[in-house]
CSV table of C-alpha atoms in Angstrom, one decimal:
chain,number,residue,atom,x,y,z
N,133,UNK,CA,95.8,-8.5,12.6
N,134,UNK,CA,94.0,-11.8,13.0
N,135,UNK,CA,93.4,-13.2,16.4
N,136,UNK,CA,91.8,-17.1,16.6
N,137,UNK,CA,90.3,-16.4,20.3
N,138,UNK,CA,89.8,-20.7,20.1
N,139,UNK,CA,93.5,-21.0,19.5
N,140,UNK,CA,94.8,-18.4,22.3
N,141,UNK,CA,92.7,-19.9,25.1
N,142,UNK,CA,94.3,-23.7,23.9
N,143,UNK,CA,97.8,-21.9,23.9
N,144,UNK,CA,97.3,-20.1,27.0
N,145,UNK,CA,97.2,-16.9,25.9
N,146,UNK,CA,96.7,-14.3,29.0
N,147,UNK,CA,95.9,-11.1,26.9
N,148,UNK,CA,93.1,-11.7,24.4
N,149,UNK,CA,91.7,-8.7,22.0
N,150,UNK,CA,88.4,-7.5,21.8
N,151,UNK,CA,88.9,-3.8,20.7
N,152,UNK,CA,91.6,-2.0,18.0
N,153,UNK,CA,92.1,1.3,19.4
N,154,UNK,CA,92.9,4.1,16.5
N,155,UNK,CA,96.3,4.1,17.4
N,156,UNK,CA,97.0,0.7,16.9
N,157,UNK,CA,96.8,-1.0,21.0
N,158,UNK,CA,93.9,-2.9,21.8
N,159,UNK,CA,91.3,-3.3,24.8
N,160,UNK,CA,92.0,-6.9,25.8
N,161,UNK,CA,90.6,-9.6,28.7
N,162,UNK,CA,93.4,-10.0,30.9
N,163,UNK,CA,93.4,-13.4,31.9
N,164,UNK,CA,96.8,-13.1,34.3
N,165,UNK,CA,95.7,-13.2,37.5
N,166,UNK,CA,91.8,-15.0,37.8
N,167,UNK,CA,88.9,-17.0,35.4
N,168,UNK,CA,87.3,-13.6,35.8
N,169,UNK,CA,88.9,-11.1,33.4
N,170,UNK,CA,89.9,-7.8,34.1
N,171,UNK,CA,90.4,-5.0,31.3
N,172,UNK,CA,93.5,-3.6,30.6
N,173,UNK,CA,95.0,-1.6,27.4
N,174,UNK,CA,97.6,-3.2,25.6
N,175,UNK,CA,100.6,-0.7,24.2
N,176,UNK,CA,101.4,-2.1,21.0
N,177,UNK,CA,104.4,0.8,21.1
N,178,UNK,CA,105.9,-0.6,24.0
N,179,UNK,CA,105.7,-4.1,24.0
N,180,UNK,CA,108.1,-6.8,23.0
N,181,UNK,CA,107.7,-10.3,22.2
N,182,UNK,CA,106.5,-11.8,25.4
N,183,UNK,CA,107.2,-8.7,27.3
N,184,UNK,CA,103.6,-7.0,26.9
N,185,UNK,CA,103.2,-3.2,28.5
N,186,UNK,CA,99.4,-2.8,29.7
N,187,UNK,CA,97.6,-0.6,31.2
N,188,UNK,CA,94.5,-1.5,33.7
N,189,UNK,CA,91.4,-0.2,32.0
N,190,UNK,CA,88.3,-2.0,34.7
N,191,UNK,CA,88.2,-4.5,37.5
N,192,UNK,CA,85.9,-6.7,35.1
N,193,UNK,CA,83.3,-5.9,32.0
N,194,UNK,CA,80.5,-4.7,33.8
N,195,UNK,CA,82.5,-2.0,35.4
N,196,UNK,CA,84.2,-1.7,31.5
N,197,UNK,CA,80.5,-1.3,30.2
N,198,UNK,CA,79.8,1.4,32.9
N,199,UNK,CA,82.8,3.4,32.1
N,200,UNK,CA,81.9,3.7,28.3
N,201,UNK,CA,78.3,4.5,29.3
N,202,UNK,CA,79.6,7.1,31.4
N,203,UNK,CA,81.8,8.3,29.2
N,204,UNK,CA,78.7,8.2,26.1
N,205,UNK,CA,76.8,10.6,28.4
């Protein structure tokens, strides 16, 4: 999997990758809804073509880089 980050934000991509899961989804910024991303996991099982299945992860990164301290302790 290749993502151009550039190219999704000049196509309007609302999902965009940061992290490949070992079971194939990815941790992605979920541009939807605000400028200010929230994290969600996307289920690479369950979506279709322009019919993506996420799951909230964190409100925003800093609570994202809390939970995986948190979770490192």
């Amino acid at each position: 999997f290749y993502f151009d980050g550039e190219k999704a934000f000049q196509d309007g991509y609302d999902f965009v990758p940061f992290i490949l899961l070992t079971n194939g989804d990815y941790i992605c910024f979920d541009y939807r809804n605000t400028a200010s991303p929230s994290i969600v996991q996307w289920d690479r099982q369950k979506s279709a073509p322009y019919h993506p299945v996420v799951t909230p992860v964190a409100d925003n990164f800093s609570e994202f880089m809390t939970i995986l301290q948190q979770a490192t302790k």
